Short mmCIF file of C-alpha atoms in Angstrom, two decimals:
data_model
loop_
_atom_site.label_atom_id
_atom_site.label_comp_id
_atom_site.label_asym_id
_atom_site.label_seq_id
_atom_site.Cartn_x
_atom_site.Cartn_y
_atom_site.Cartn_z
CA UNK A 768 137.76 -48.77 83.09
CA UNK A 769 139.27 -50.48 86.54
CA UNK A 770 141.51 -53.47 85.68
CA UNK A 771 140.05 -56.95 85.32
CA UNK A 772 141.48 -60.50 86.17
CA UNK A 773 141.40 -63.68 84.14
CA UNK A 774 142.25 -66.93 86.29
CA UNK A 775 142.90 -69.66 83.03
CA UNK A 776 143.86 -73.20 83.23
CA UNK A 777 145.76 -74.97 80.76
CA UNK A 778 147.00 -71.25 79.91
CA UNK A 779 150.10 -71.63 78.91
CA UNK A 780 149.19 -73.13 75.20
CA UNK A 781 146.96 -73.63 72.53
CA UNK A 782 143.25 -72.08 73.55
CA UNK A 783 143.85 -71.00 77.18
CA UNK A 784 147.24 -68.74 75.85
CA UNK A 785 145.24 -67.68 72.70
CA UNK A 786 142.63 -66.33 74.94
CA UNK A 787 145.26 -64.86 77.47
CA UNK A 788 147.26 -63.23 74.54
CA UNK A 789 144.04 -61.33 73.00
CA UNK A 790 142.90 -59.87 76.30
CA UNK A 791 146.61 -58.68 76.78
CA UNK A 792 147.10 -56.83 73.70
CA UNK A 793 143.22 -54.92 74.11
CA UNK A 794 143.98 -51.39 74.27
CA UNK A 795 140.56 -50.57 76.11
CA UNK A 796 141.02 -52.50 78.99
CA UNK A 797 144.01 -53.72 81.21
CA UNK A 798 143.79 -57.53 82.76
CA UNK A 799 146.23 -59.31 84.95
CA UNK A 800 146.39 -62.58 83.69
CA UNK A 801 147.15 -65.85 85.80
CA UNK A 802 147.84 -68.59 83.70
CA UNK A 803 147.52 -71.73 85.53
CA UNK A 804 149.33 -75.30 84.06
CA UNK A 805 151.89 -77.71 85.52
CA UNK A 806 154.01 -77.01 82.03
CA UNK A 807 156.90 -74.69 84.03
CA UNK A 808 159.03 -74.29 80.87
CA UNK A 809 156.05 -73.59 78.84
CA UNK A 810 154.47 -71.25 81.69
CA UNK A 811 158.02 -68.89 81.51
CA UNK A 812 157.43 -68.69 77.13
CA UNK A 813 153.99 -67.62 77.68
CA UNK A 814 154.76 -64.89 80.25
CA UNK A 815 157.19 -63.21 77.96
CA UNK A 816 154.20 -62.82 74.88
CA UNK A 817 151.93 -60.96 77.25
CA UNK A 818 151.72 -58.12 80.35
CA UNK A 819 150.54 -58.20 83.67
CA UNK A 820 150.70 -62.00 83.61
CA UNK A 821 151.95 -64.71 86.29
CA UNK A 822 152.43 -68.37 86.06
CA UNK A 823 151.07 -70.82 88.86
CA UNK A 824 152.37 -74.15 88.55
CA UNK A 825 149.42 -76.21 89.20
CA UNK A 826 148.34 -80.07 89.12
CA UNK A 827 144.48 -79.09 88.05
CA UNK A 828 143.69 -82.95 89.13
CA UNK A 829 144.86 -81.65 93.12
CA UNK A 830 142.34 -79.81 94.92
CA UNK A 831 144.91 -78.37 97.26
CA UNK A 832 147.33 -77.45 94.64
CA UNK A 833 143.95 -76.16 92.55
CA UNK A 834 143.26 -74.26 95.79
CA UNK A 835 146.90 -72.80 96.00
CA UNK A 836 146.65 -71.30 92.61
CA UNK A 837 143.13 -69.49 93.35
CA UNK A 838 144.42 -68.21 96.97
CA UNK A 839 148.24 -66.97 95.00
CA UNK A 840 146.06 -65.30 92.63
CA UNK A 841 143.33 -63.49 94.35
CA UNK A 842 146.16 -62.31 97.13
CA UNK A 843 148.09 -61.08 93.96
CA UNK A 844 145.18 -59.04 92.42
CA UNK A 845 142.62 -58.56 94.97
CA UNK A 846 139.86 -60.02 92.74
CA UNK A 847 138.73 -62.47 90.07
CA UNK A 848 136.88 -61.37 87.05
CA UNK A 849 137.05 -64.32 84.68
CA UNK A 850 137.70 -68.02 85.11
CA UNK A 851 138.21 -69.97 81.82
CA UNK A 852 138.12 -73.61 83.02
CA UNK A 853 140.12 -74.80 79.80
CA UNK A 854 142.56 -77.38 81.15
CA UNK A 855 142.67 -80.28 78.97
CA UNK A 856 143.99 -83.68 77.30
CA UNK A 857 142.72 -86.59 74.58
CA UNK A 858 143.21 -90.45 75.73
CA UNK A 859 145.39 -91.85 73.34
CA UNK A 860 144.69 -96.00 74.79
CA UNK A 861 142.50 -98.14 72.63
CA UNK A 862 139.24 -98.21 74.73
CA UNK A 863 138.36 -101.66 72.90
CA UNK A 864 141.81 -103.57 73.15
CA UNK A 865 141.50 -107.21 73.44
CA UNK A 866 142.96 -108.69 76.69
CA UNK A 867 143.95 -112.22 78.07
CA UNK A 868 140.34 -113.81 78.78
CA UNK A 869 142.22 -115.89 81.37
CA UNK A 870 142.89 -112.91 83.64
CA UNK A 871 140.97 -109.82 84.72
CA UNK A 872 140.86 -106.78 82.45
CA UNK A 873 143.20 -103.60 83.84
CA UNK A 874 141.66 -100.79 84.65
CA UNK A 875 141.11 -98.08 81.96
CA UNK A 876 143.00 -95.11 82.18
CA UNK A 877 140.70 -92.35 83.32
CA UNK A 878 143.08 -89.25 83.44
CA UNK A 879 141.14 -87.98 79.93
CA UNK A 880 138.16 -87.95 83.06
CA UNK A 881 140.15 -86.50 85.86
CA UNK A 882 141.16 -83.55 83.79
CA UNK A 883 138.54 -82.99 81.12
CA UNK A 884 135.67 -83.01 83.82
CA UNK A 885 136.26 -83.36 87.72
CA UNK A 886 139.39 -80.71 87.47
CA UNK A 887 136.56 -78.67 85.22
CA UNK A 888 133.85 -78.98 88.01
CA UNK A 889 136.73 -78.58 90.95
CA UNK A 890 137.74 -75.13 89.22
CA UNK A 891 134.30 -74.10 88.63
CA UNK A 892 133.65 -74.98 92.27
CA UNK A 893 136.21 -73.03 93.65
CA UNK A 894 135.35 -70.10 90.82
CA UNK A 895 132.03 -69.27 92.42
CA UNK A 896 133.79 -68.73 96.23
CA UNK A 897 136.59 -66.29 94.46
CA UNK A 898 133.66 -64.46 92.70
CA UNK A 899 131.52 -63.73 95.24
CA UNK A 900 134.66 -62.40 97.60
CA UNK A 901 135.54 -60.51 94.78
CA UNK A 902 134.92 -56.64 95.51
CA UNK A 903 131.89 -55.75 93.58
CA UNK A 904 131.96 -53.41 90.59
CA UNK A 905 130.45 -51.70 87.88
CA UNK A 906 130.77 -53.32 84.08
CA UNK A 907 129.87 -56.89 82.66
CA UNK A 908 130.42 -58.61 85.98
CA UNK A 909 132.42 -61.90 86.48
CA UNK A 910 132.06 -65.05 83.84
CA UNK A 911 133.22 -68.52 83.89
CA UNK A 912 133.78 -69.95 80.57
CA UNK A 913 134.61 -73.81 80.47
CA UNK A 914 136.14 -75.74 77.57
CA UNK A 915 134.06 -78.73 76.17
CA UNK A 916 134.27 -79.74 72.70
CA UNK A 917 132.53 -81.00 69.77
CA UNK A 918 133.19 -84.49 70.89
CA UNK A 919 130.62 -83.45 73.41
CA UNK A 920 127.93 -82.92 71.28
CA UNK A 921 128.54 -85.49 68.84
CA UNK A 922 129.89 -89.25 69.86
CA UNK A 923 133.99 -89.91 69.05
CA UNK A 924 134.32 -93.47 68.49
CA UNK A 925 138.05 -93.69 69.68
CA UNK A 926 138.08 -91.31 72.50
CA UNK A 927 134.94 -92.30 74.49
CA UNK A 928 136.13 -91.00 77.71
CA UNK A 929 136.73 -87.66 76.43
CA UNK A 930 134.16 -87.66 74.54
CA UNK A 931 131.78 -88.07 77.77
CA UNK A 932 133.44 -85.98 79.92
CA UNK A 933 133.26 -83.10 77.40
CA UNK A 934 129.32 -84.02 77.15
CA UNK A 935 129.47 -83.88 81.17
CA UNK A 936 130.85 -80.22 81.20
CA UNK A 937 128.20 -78.94 78.90
CA UNK A 938 125.50 -80.81 81.09
CA UNK A 939 127.41 -79.25 84.11
CA UNK A 940 126.97 -75.93 82.76
CA UNK A 941 123.54 -75.84 82.02
CA UNK A 942 123.05 -77.23 85.32
CA UNK A 943 125.05 -75.02 87.18
CA UNK A 944 124.14 -71.51 85.10
CA UNK A 945 121.34 -70.48 87.16
CA UNK A 946 122.06 -70.79 90.48
CA UNK A 947 125.55 -69.10 89.40
CA UNK A 948 123.53 -66.49 87.42
CA UNK A 949 121.56 -65.61 91.06
CA UNK A 950 125.35 -64.77 92.23
CA UNK A 951 125.74 -62.32 89.17
CA UNK A 952 127.74 -64.97 87.61
CA UNK A 953 127.52 -65.70 83.98
CA UNK A 954 128.43 -69.33 82.87
CA UNK A 955 129.14 -70.78 79.49
CA UNK A 956 130.31 -73.86 77.74
CA UNK A 957 132.43 -73.68 74.26
CA UNK A 958 132.36 -76.90 72.06
CA UNK A 959 135.11 -76.23 69.93
CA UNK A 960 135.45 -78.01 66.71
CA UNK A 961 139.22 -79.05 65.27
CA UNK A 962 141.43 -76.47 66.50
CA UNK A 963 145.05 -77.54 65.99
CA UNK A 964 146.72 -77.32 69.17
CA UNK A 965 149.22 -78.94 71.11
CA UNK A 966 146.65 -81.70 72.69
CA UNK A 967 148.01 -84.30 70.11
CA UNK A 968 151.17 -84.28 67.80
CA UNK A 969 152.12 -83.31 64.46
CA UNK A 970 151.53 -87.36 62.97
CA UNK A 971 148.30 -87.42 65.33
CA UNK A 972 147.06 -84.52 63.41
CA UNK A 973 147.98 -85.96 60.08
CA UNK A 974 145.10 -88.31 60.54
CA UNK A 975 142.78 -85.45 60.22
CA UNK A 976 141.50 -83.47 56.55
CA UNK A 977 142.92 -79.89 57.68
CA UNK A 978 140.25 -78.28 55.35
CA UNK A 979 138.05 -79.29 58.43
CA UNK A 980 140.03 -77.30 60.97
CA UNK A 981 138.88 -74.32 62.97
CA UNK A 982 141.15 -71.20 63.02
CA UNK A 983 142.14 -70.43 66.56
CA UNK A 984 140.96 -66.85 66.12
CA UNK A 985 136.89 -68.20 65.97
CA UNK A 986 137.37 -69.72 69.40
CA UNK A 987 139.29 -66.36 70.69
CA UNK A 988 136.11 -64.36 68.83
CA UNK A 989 133.44 -66.15 70.73
CA UNK A 990 135.07 -66.57 74.20
CA UNK A 991 135.83 -62.39 74.31
CA UNK A 992 132.84 -62.16 72.70
CA UNK A 993 131.00 -63.60 75.94
CA UNK A 994 133.19 -62.38 78.06
CA UNK A 995 132.23 -58.89 77.24
CA UNK A 996 129.01 -59.53 77.72
CA UNK A 997 125.76 -57.53 77.49
CA UNK A 998 123.35 -58.69 74.67
CA UNK A 999 125.04 -61.84 72.52
CA UNK A 1000 124.79 -62.80 68.53
CA UNK A 1001 126.08 -65.47 66.96
CA UNK A 1002 127.54 -66.32 63.66
CA UNK A 1003 123.85 -67.01 62.30
CA UNK A 1004 122.47 -63.46 63.69
CA UNK A 1005 120.82 -65.63 66.63
CA UNK A 1006 120.38 -62.13 69.37
CA UNK A 1007 119.93 -63.07 72.79
CA UNK A 1008 119.32 -60.13 75.07
CA UNK A 1009 121.61 -59.79 78.09
CA UNK A 1010 119.05 -60.77 80.56
CA UNK A 1011 119.19 -64.20 79.60
CA UNK A 1012 122.58 -64.49 77.68
CA UNK A 1013 123.94 -66.87 80.15
CA UNK A 1014 124.27 -70.88 80.50
CA UNK A 1015 124.54 -71.19 76.90
CA UNK A 1016 126.56 -73.74 75.01
CA UNK A 1017 128.68 -71.90 71.92
CA UNK A 1018 129.85 -74.31 69.31
CA UNK A 1019 132.77 -73.01 67.39
CA UNK A 1020 133.45 -74.51 63.85
CA UNK A 1021 135.48 -73.10 61.01
CA UNK A 1022 134.98 -69.33 60.91
CA UNK A 1023 131.33 -69.39 62.59
CA UNK A 1024 130.38 -69.74 66.10
CA UNK A 1025 126.65 -70.86 67.15
CA UNK A 1026 124.71 -70.54 70.43
CA UNK A 1027 123.48 -74.48 70.62
CA UNK A 1028 119.09 -74.61 71.39
CA UNK A 1029 118.83 -75.90 74.84
CA UNK A 1030 117.09 -79.46 75.41
CA UNK A 1031 113.94 -79.80 74.20
CA UNK A 1032 111.71 -81.77 76.89
CA UNK A 1033 110.07 -84.95 75.68
CA UNK A 1034 106.85 -83.90 77.05
CA UNK A 1035 104.90 -81.52 79.28
CA UNK A 1036 105.07 -84.27 82.57
CA UNK A 1037 109.24 -84.22 82.38
CA UNK A 1038 109.21 -80.34 82.28
CA UNK A 1039 106.84 -80.14 85.19
CA UNK A 1040 109.02 -83.19 87.21
CA UNK A 1041 112.44 -81.62 86.29
CA UNK A 1042 110.94 -78.43 87.84
CA UNK A 1043 111.11 -79.85 91.43
CA UNK A 1044 115.16 -80.41 90.86
CA UNK A 1045 115.27 -76.86 91.10
CA UNK A 1046 117.38 -75.62 94.48
CA UNK A 1047 114.17 -73.69 95.84
CA UNK A 1048 112.35 -77.25 96.13
CA UNK A 1049 115.26 -79.05 97.15
CA UNK A 1050 116.41 -76.53 99.33
CA UNK A 1051 112.58 -76.17 100.97
CA UNK A 1052 112.98 -79.96 101.49
CA UNK A 1053 115.77 -79.97 103.46
CA UNK A 1054 114.74 -77.47 105.49
CA UNK A 1055 111.58 -79.47 106.46
CA UNK A 1056 113.82 -82.62 107.11
CA UNK A 1057 116.03 -80.47 109.36
CA UNK A 1058 112.99 -79.28 111.51
CA UNK A 1059 111.10 -82.60 111.45
CA UNK A 1060 114.19 -84.03 113.13
CA UNK A 1061 114.85 -81.64 115.36
CA UNK A 1062 111.04 -81.57 116.50
CA UNK A 1063 111.60 -85.50 117.02
CA UNK A 1064 114.74 -85.20 118.98
#
């Protein structure tokens, strides 16, 4: 099989590195692995555990830095087949902290939103361009996986910005999935349970009972399963034909992963109305507006 190329943000540790290591160790296919992160020392350590791997020091919240990484990876490998929009942090500020009522409150620290949502949106937007630019070949086709969280499915009181950003990732995946699929690109959002990574310190992890932790191996199993493509099946035996196996939310907890059901419409009228938000309808509207403008100018 021809070599495939991965672009992994947050790729020098945690889930990003674990997926990279799984792809690197495969005997039936070769991967070029491009690890995208700001931590240069961790990047050097990560490269030591991988073959055909490259590190790109990148600030994923900065568009120019992100695009430079895409350009460098594409120039090195000549294509991109898998993008893992995985960079993330957890907020540590008390959103509900009381402040001096005689003064305006300070601005909240929204770095969690910038990395967990905005950088994911930017990574997915750029991925579309480089997937289109990549030469077509046989195989499962390009795949885009973005990391959300169980906190995007179930509200997290202490981390409201983290929770809302991760919920945004889940909804963003659903919104883009059909249009990306028209370009032959499969998209997914993972919603991992509590996986012990460097997202938090050892002391912070002690506030969570270990019996509820999810092994990293379950996350890796879920991600590699959807990378491989074809018909997909989750831990409950829920089987999805290849033609429909895109735009899925993949919840990962303990030893299992689950394909979450799509949102149900409250009634037939809402279902009918939402069809008018489709690209086909809205592009037709834009073209009509242009024609009318040109006709009157």
